[in-house]
Coordinates of C-alpha atoms in Angstrom, one line a residue:
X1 CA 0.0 0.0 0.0
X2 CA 1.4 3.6 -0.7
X3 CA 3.1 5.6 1.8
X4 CA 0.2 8.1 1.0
X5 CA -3.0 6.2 1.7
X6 CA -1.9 4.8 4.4
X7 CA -1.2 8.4 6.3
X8 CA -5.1 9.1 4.6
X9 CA -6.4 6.3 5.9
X10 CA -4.8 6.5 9.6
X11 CA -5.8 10.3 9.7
X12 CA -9.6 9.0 9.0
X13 CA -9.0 6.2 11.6
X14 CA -7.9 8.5 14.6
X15 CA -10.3 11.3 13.5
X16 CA -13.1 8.2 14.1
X17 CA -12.0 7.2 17.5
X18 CA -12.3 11.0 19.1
X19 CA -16.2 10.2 20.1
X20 CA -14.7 7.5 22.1
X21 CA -13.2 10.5 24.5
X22 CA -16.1 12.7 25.7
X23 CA -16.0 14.2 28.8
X24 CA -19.2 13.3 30.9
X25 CA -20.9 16.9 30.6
X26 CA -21.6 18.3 27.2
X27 CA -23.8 21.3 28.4
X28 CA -20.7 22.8 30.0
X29 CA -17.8 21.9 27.7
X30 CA -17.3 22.6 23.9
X31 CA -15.2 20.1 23.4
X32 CA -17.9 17.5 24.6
X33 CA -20.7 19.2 22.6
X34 CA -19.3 18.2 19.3
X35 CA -16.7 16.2 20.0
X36 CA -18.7 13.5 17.3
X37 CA -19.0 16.4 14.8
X38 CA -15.8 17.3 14.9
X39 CA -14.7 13.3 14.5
X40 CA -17.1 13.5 11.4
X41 CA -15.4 16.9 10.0
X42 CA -11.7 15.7 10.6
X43 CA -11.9 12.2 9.2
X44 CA -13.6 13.7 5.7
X45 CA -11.2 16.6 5.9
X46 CA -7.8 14.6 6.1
X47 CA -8.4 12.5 3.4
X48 CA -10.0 15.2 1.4
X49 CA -8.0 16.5 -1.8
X50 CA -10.4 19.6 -3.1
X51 CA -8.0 21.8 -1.2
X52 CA -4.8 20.9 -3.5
X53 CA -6.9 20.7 -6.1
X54 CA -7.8 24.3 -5.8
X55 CA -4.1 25.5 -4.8
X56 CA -2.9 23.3 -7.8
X57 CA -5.4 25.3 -10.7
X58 CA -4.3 28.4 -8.8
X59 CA -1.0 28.4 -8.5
X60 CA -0.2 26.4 -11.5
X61 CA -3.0 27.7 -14.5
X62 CA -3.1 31.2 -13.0
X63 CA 0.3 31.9 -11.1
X64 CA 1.2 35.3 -9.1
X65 CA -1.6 37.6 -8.3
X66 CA -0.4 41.3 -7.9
X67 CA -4.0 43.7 -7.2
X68 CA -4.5 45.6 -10.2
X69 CA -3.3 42.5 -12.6
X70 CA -4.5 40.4 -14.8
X71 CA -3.6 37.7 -13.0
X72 CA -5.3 38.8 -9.4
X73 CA -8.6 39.2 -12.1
X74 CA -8.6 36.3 -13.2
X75 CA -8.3 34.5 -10.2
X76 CA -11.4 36.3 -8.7
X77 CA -13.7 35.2 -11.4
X78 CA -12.5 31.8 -11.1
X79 CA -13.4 31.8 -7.1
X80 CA -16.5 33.2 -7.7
X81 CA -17.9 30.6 -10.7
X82 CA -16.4 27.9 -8.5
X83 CA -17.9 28.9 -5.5
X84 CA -21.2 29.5 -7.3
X85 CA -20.6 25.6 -9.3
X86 CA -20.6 24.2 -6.0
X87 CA -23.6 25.6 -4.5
X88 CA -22.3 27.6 -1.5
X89 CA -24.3 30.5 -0.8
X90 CA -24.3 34.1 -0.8
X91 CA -21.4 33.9 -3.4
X92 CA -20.7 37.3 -4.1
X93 CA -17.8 39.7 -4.9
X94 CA -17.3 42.7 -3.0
X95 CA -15.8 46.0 -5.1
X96 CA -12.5 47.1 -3.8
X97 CA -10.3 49.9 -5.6
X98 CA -6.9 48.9 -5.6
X99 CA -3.6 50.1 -6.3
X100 CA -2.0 49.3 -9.4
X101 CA 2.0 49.3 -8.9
X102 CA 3.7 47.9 -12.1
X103 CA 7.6 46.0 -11.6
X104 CA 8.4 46.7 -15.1
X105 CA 12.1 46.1 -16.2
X106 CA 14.9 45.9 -13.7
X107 CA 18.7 45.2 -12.5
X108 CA 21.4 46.0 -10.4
X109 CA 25.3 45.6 -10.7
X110 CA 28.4 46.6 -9.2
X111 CA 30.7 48.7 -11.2
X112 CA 33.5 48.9 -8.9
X113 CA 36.2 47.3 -7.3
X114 CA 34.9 44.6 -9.1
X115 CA 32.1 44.2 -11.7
X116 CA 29.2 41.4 -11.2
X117 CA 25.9 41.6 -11.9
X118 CA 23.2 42.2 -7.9
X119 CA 20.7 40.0 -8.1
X120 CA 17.6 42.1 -6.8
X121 CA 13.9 42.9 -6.5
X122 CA 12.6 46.5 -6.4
X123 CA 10.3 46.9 -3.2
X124 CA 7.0 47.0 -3.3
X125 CA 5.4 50.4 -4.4
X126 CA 9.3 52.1 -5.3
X127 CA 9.5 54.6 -7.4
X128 CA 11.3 54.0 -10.7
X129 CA 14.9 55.4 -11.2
X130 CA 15.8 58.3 -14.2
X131 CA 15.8 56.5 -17.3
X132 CA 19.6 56.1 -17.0
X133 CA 19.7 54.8 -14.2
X134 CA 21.6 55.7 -10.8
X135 CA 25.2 54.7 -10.4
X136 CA 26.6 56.1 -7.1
X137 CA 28.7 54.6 -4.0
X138 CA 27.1 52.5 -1.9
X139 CA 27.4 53.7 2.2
X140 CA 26.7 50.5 4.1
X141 CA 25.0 50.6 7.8
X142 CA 23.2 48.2 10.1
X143 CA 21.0 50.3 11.8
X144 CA 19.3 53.5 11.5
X145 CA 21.5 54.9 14.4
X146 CA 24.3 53.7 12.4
X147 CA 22.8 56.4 9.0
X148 CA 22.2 58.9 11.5
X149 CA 25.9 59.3 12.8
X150 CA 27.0 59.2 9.7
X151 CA 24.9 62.7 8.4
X152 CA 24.3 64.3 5.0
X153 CA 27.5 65.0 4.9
X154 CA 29.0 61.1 4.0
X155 CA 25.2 59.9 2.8
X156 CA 23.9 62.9 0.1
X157 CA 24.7 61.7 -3.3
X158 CA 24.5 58.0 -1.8
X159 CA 23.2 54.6 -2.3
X160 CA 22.4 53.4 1.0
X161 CA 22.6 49.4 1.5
X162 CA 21.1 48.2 4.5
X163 CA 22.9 45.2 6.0
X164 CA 21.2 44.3 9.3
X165 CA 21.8 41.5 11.4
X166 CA 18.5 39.4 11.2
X167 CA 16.6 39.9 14.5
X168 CA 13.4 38.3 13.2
X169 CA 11.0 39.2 11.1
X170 CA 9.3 41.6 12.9
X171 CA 12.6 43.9 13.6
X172 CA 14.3 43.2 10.5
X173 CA 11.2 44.1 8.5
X174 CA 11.5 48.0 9.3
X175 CA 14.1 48.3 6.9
X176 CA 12.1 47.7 4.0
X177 CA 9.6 49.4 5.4
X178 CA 11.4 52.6 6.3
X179 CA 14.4 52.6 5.0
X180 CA 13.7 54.3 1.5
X181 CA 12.7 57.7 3.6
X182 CA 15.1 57.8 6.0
X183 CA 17.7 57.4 4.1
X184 CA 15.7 60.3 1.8
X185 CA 16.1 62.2 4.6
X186 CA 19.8 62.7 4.6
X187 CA 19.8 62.9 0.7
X188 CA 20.4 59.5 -0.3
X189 CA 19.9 58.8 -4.1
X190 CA 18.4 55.0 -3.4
X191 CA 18.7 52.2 -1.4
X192 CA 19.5 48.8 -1.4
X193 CA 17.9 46.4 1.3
X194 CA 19.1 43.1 3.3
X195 CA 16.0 40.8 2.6
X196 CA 13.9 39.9 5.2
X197 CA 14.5 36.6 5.8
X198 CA 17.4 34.2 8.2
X199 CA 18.2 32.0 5.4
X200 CA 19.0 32.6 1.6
X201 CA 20.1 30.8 -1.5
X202 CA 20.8 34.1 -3.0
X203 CA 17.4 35.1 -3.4
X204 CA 15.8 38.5 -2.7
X205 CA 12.7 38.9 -1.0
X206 CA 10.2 41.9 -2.7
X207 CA 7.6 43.4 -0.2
X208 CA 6.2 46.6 0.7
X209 CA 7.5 50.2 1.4
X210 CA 6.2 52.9 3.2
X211 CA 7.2 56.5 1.6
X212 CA 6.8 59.3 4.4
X213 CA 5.2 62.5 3.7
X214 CA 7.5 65.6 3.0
X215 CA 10.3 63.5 2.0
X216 CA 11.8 62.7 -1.3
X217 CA 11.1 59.4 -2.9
X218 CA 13.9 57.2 -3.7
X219 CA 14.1 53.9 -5.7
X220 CA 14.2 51.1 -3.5
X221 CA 15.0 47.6 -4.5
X222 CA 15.8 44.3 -1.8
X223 CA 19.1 42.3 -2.7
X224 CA 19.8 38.6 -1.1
X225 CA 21.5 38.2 2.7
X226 CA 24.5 37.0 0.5
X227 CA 25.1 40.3 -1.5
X228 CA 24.2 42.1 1.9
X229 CA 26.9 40.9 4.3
X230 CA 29.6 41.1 0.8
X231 CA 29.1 44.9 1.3
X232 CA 29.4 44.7 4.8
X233 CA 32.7 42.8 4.3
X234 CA 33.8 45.1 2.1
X235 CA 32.9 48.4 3.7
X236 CA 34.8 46.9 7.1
X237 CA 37.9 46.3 4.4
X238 CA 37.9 49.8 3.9
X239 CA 36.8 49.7 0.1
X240 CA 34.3 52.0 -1.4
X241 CA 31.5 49.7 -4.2
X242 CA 30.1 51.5 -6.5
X243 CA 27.4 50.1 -8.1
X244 CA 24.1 50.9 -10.8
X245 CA 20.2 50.5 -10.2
X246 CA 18.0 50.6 -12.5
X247 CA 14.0 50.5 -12.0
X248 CA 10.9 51.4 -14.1
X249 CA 8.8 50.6 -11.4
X250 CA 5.6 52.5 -11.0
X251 CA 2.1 53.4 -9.5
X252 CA -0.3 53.5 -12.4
X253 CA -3.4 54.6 -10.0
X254 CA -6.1 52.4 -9.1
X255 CA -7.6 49.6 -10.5
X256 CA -11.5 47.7 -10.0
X257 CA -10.7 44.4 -7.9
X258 CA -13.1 42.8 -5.4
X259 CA -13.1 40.3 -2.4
X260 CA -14.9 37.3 -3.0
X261 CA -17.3 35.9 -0.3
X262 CA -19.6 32.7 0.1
X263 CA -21.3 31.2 3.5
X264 CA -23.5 28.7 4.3
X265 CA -26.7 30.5 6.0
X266 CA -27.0 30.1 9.9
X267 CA -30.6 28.4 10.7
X268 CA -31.7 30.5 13.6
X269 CA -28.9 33.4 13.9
X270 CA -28.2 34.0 10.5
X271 CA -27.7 37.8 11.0
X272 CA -24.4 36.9 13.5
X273 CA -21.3 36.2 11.5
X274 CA -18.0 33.9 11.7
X275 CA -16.1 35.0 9.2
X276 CA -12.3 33.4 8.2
X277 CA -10.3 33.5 5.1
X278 CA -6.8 35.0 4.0
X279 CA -5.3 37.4 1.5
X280 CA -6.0 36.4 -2.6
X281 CA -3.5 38.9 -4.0
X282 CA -0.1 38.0 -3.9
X283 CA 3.5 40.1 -5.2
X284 CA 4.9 39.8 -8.7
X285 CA 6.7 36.8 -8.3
X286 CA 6.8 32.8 -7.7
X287 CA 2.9 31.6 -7.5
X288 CA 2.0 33.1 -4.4
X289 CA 1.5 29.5 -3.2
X290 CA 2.3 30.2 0.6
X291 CA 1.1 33.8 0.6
X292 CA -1.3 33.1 0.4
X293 CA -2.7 31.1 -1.7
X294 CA -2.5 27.9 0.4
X295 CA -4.9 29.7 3.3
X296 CA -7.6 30.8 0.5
X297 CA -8.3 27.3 -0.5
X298 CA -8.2 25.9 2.6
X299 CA -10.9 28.5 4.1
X300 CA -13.3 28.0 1.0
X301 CA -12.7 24.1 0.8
X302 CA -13.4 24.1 4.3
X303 CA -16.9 25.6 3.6
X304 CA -17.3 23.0 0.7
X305 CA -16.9 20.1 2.7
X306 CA -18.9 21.2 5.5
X307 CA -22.3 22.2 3.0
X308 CA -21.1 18.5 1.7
X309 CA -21.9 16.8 5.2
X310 CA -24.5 18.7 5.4
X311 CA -23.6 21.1 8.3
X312 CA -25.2 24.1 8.7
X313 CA -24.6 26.0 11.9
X314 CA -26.9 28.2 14.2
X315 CA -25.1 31.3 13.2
X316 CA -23.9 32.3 9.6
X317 CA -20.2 30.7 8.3
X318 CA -18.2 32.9 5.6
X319 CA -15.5 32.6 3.9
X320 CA -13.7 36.0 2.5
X321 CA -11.0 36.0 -0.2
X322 CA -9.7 39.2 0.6
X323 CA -7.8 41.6 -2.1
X324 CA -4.7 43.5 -2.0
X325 CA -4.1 42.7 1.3
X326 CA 0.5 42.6 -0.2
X327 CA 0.3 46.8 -0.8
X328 CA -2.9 48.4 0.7
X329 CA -4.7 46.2 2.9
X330 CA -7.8 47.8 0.8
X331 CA -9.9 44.5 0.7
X332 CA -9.9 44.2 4.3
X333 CA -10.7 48.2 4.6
X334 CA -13.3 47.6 2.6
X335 CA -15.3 44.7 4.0
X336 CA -15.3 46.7 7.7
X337 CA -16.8 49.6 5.5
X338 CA -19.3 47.4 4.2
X339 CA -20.6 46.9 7.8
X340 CA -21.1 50.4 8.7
X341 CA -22.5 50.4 12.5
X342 CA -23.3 46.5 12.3
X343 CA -19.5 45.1 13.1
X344 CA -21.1 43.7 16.0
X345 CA -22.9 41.3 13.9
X346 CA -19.5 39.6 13.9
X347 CA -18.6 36.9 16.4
X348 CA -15.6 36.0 15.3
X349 CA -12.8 36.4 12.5
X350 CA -10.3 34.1 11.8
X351 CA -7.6 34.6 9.5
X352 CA -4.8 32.3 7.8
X353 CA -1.9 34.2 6.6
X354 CA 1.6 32.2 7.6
X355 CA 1.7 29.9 5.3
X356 CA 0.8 26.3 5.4
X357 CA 3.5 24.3 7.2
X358 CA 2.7 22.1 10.0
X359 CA -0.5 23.4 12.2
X360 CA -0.1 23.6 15.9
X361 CA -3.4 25.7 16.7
X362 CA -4.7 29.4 17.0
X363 CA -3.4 32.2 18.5
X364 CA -6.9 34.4 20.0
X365 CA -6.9 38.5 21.0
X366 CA -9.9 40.4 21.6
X367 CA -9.3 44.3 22.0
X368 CA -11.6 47.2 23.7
X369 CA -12.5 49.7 20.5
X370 CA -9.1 52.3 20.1
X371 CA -6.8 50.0 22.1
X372 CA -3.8 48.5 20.5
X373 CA -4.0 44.6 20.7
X374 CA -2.1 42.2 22.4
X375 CA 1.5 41.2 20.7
X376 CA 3.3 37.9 20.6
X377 CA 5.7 39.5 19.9
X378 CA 5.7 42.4 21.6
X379 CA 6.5 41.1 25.3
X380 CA 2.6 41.6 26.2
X381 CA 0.7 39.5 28.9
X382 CA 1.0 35.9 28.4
X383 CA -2.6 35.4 29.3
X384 CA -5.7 38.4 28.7
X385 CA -6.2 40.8 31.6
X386 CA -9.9 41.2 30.7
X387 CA -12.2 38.6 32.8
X388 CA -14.8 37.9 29.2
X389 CA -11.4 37.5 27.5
X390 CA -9.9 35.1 29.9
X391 CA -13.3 32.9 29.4
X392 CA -13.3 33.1 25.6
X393 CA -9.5 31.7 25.7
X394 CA -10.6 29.3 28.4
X395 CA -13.6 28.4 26.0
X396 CA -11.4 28.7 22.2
X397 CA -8.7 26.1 24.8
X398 CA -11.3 23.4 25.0
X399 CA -12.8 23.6 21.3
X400 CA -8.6 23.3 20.7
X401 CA -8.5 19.9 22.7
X402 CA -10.3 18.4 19.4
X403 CA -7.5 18.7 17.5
X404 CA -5.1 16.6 20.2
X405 CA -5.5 14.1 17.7
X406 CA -3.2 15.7 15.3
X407 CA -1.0 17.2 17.7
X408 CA -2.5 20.7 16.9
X409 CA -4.3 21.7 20.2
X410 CA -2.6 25.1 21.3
X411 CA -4.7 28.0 21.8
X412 CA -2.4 31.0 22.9
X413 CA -2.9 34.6 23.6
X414 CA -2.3 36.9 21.1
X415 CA -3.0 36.8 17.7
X416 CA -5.0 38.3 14.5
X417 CA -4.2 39.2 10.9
X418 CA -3.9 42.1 8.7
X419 CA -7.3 41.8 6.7
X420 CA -8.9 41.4 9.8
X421 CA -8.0 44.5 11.6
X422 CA -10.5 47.1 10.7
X423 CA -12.7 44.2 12.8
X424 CA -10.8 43.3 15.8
X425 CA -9.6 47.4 15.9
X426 CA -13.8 47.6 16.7
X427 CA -13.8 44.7 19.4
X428 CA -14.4 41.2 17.1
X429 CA -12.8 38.6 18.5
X430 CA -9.8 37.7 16.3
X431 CA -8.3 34.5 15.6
X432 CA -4.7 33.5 13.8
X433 CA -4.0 29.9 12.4
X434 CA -0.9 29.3 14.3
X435 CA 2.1 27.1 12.0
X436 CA 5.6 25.6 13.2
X437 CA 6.8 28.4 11.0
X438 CA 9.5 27.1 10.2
X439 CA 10.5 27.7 6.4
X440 CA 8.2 30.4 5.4
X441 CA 10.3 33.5 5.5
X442 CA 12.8 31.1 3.3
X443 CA 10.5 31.9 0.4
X444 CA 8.4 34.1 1.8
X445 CA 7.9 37.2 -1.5
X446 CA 10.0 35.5 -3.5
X447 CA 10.2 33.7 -6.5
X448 CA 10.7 30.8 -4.7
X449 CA 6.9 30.8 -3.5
X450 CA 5.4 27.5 -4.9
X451 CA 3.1 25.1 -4.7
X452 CA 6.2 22.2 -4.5
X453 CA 6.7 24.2 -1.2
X454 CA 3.5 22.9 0.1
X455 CA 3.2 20.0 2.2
X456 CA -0.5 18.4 0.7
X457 CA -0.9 16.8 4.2
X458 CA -0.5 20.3 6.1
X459 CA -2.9 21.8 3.7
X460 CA -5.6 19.0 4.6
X461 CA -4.9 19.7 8.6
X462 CA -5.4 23.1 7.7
X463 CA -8.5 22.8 6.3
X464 CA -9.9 20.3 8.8
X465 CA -9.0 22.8 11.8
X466 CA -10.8 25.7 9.7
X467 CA -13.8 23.8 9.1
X468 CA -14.2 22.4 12.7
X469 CA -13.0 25.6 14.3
X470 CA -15.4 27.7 12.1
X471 CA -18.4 25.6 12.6
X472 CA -18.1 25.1 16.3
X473 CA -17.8 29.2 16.9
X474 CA -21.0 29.4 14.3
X475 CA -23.2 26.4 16.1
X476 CA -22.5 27.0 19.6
X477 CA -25.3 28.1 21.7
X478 CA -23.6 31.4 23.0
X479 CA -21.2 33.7 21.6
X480 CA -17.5 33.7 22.2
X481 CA -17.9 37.0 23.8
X482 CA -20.6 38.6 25.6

């Protein structure tokens, strides 16, 4: 028997046996209440293959999905007559403007010492360089401290090249962010920025800049972690590199894009909302298989399989494909605006945007309206402050203990998305699929992004914990929150 159906056919096989564990009171405990659902979810859901099939078409008939492309277009309309095909309801796109940033041609290369060609990829929303390019020296720092010592004086006339340790995502990040306008500020000519990521095969990571207001743009283009710590070598060797950028990047206004929604209608709360999903669009390059494409098709095959078994919860289940979430977060903007005053409608939002390696749960935050939100990150509380919060995570921790099965029962403190902020920024209760994360920043806005990246048993665990997660918060007799 293959290697593969037997891992199907055990998944089914433990899924079955969960009934077997119920505690003796399912008034009082979630996990008791549909502990046989769940059994029934999870052993159709890992042995399920509509989910690859989905990312498959996706990533391999369509490809990358920047908002304002082709690409992102034709992706939508595909969602939306497949969602329609398989008779989910309320399939529906939702009109969201978008920004249209084009790559166009580029390349970098060092001109002196030496003369080799940079691999790079120009940031997210840069500018373009003059038509001839920009050939300058290159001033090499770690840190913005580092720039600011150094002045106008030894950075006008410039090309800054960032070359940070890597302290994580979340810290190393800033310089693609940022470092285009600060360096702008002390009348750099462009920059060049370490990639955000702890490994490399000599491959630059694209993602999004930030241009502040009242300061010159500047081209801005990401080179690998290999090209990075060269300059670094060289700089602390005392030699000057010159080198050339070239960009015809550009921001050719907006563009008509939409999110795409389907549900399955609550029977007596239809009017109260779970919502999940992640991001459809994805940057200019690889598939966008990981991000995050993987998440999408697990969140609507998720929905599939429970109209397929005949599932419909008390409250109403949707799935959002949300646009341009890569340079605007305008899709998630937009579905907030849609709600005007009823955001309380929503009892939940779950989003999936990490990739899809190996599950190991959710992480859960609930905010007060104009309060920032718990970090994991951030050194907040390990545990909410707020008595409803603590019993929502006390709650979310025993509808987690379903998934002991597949060694995926954490429920931690702290956790949300980007599409869903506009709703947990007005109190909804907000939910993160939480991975190993392991190898995502490895291809993470890269060419490198891929459905051979994927792991097709993650993606079924993925979907199954959606699916069960989704329906429980839908079906169960109270809200998560008061």
């Amino acid at each position: 028997m293959p290697s593969q159906t037997r891992s199907f056919r055990s998944a089914a096989a433990l899924a079955l046996l969960l009934p077997l564990a119920a505690p003796a009171s399912a008034e009082d405990d979630p996990a008791a209440r549909y502990r046989e659902t769940a059994g029934r979810i999870l052993g159709r859901a890992l042995v399920d293959e509509g989910a690859w099939a989905k990312l498959e078409h996706l990533t391999t008939r369509i490809g990358h999905r920047l908002s304002g492309s082709p690409g992102l277009e034709k992706a939508v309309a595909w969602a939306h007559e497949g969602m329609k095909a398989e008779g989910l309801e309320g399939v529906r796109l939702q009109g969201v403007r978008v920004p249209r940033w084009v790559r166009g041609r580029e390349w970098a290369r060092v001109v002196s010492p030496v003369q080799r060609e940079l691999p790079m990829l120009g940031l997210g929303m840069s500018i373009g360089t003059p038509k001839e390019g920009v050939t300058a020296p290159v001033v090499v720092v770690r840190s913005f401290e580092e720039l600011t010592a150094l002045g106008r004086e030894k950075v006008e006339g410039k090309i800054v090249a960032f070359a940070p340790d890597w302290e994580g995502y979340g810290r190393t990040v800033r310089f693609r962010s940022s470092g285009a306008s600060v360096a702008a500020g002390l009348g750099a000519v462009a920059v060049l920025v370490r990639s955000a990521t702890g490994r490399s095969l000599a491959t630059p990571h694209t993602g999004a800049l930030d241009y502040d207001a009242g300061v010159p743009r500047i081209p801005a283009a990401a080179i690998a972690v290999e090209d990075a710590e060269w300059l670094r070598r060289m700089a602390a060797a005392g030699e000057t590199v010159t080198a050339s950028l070239f960009m015809e990047a550009r921001l050719e206004g907006d563009a008509d894009s939409a999110n795409v929604i389907a549900e399955i209608r609550g029977s007596e709360r239809p009017d109260e909302i779970v919502v999940m999903g992640g991001h459809y669009d994805s940057w200019d390059v690889g598939q966008g298989a990981h991000d995050d494409g993987c998440s999408c098709m697990a969140a609507w095959q998720a929905l599939t399989i429970l109209k397929e078994l005949g599932l419909r919860p008390r409250r109403t289940l949707r799935v959002v494909l949300w646009t341009s979430e890569e340079n605007s977060l305008n899709g998630g903007k937009a579905y907030r605006a849609a709600l005007g005053t009823d955001v309380a409608s929503h009892v939940a939002a779950i989003e999936m945007d990490g990739g899809c390696e190996r599950p190991v749960g959710f992480g859960f935050s609930v905010t007060k309206p104009g309060t920032a939100p718990p970090s994991r990150r951030g050194g907040g509380p390990a545990e909410p402050e707020d008595p409803d919060a603590a019993r929502a995570l006390a709650t979310l921790r025993e509808i987690g203990s379903l998934f002991d099965a597949i060694d995926a029962a954490s429920v931690k403190w702290g956790g949300g998305g980007a599409d869903i902020s506009p709703l947990t920024r007005d109190g909804v209760p907000g939910m993160l699929f939480d991975m190993v994360g392991e190898y995502y920043f490895d291809w993470h806005h890269t060419h490198a992004d891929t459905i051979d990246k994927v792991s097709p048993k993650d993606l079924r665990r993925a979907t199954a914990m959606l699916a069960v997660m989704g329906y429980v918060l839908a079906d169960m007799p109270g809200r998560l929150m008061p």
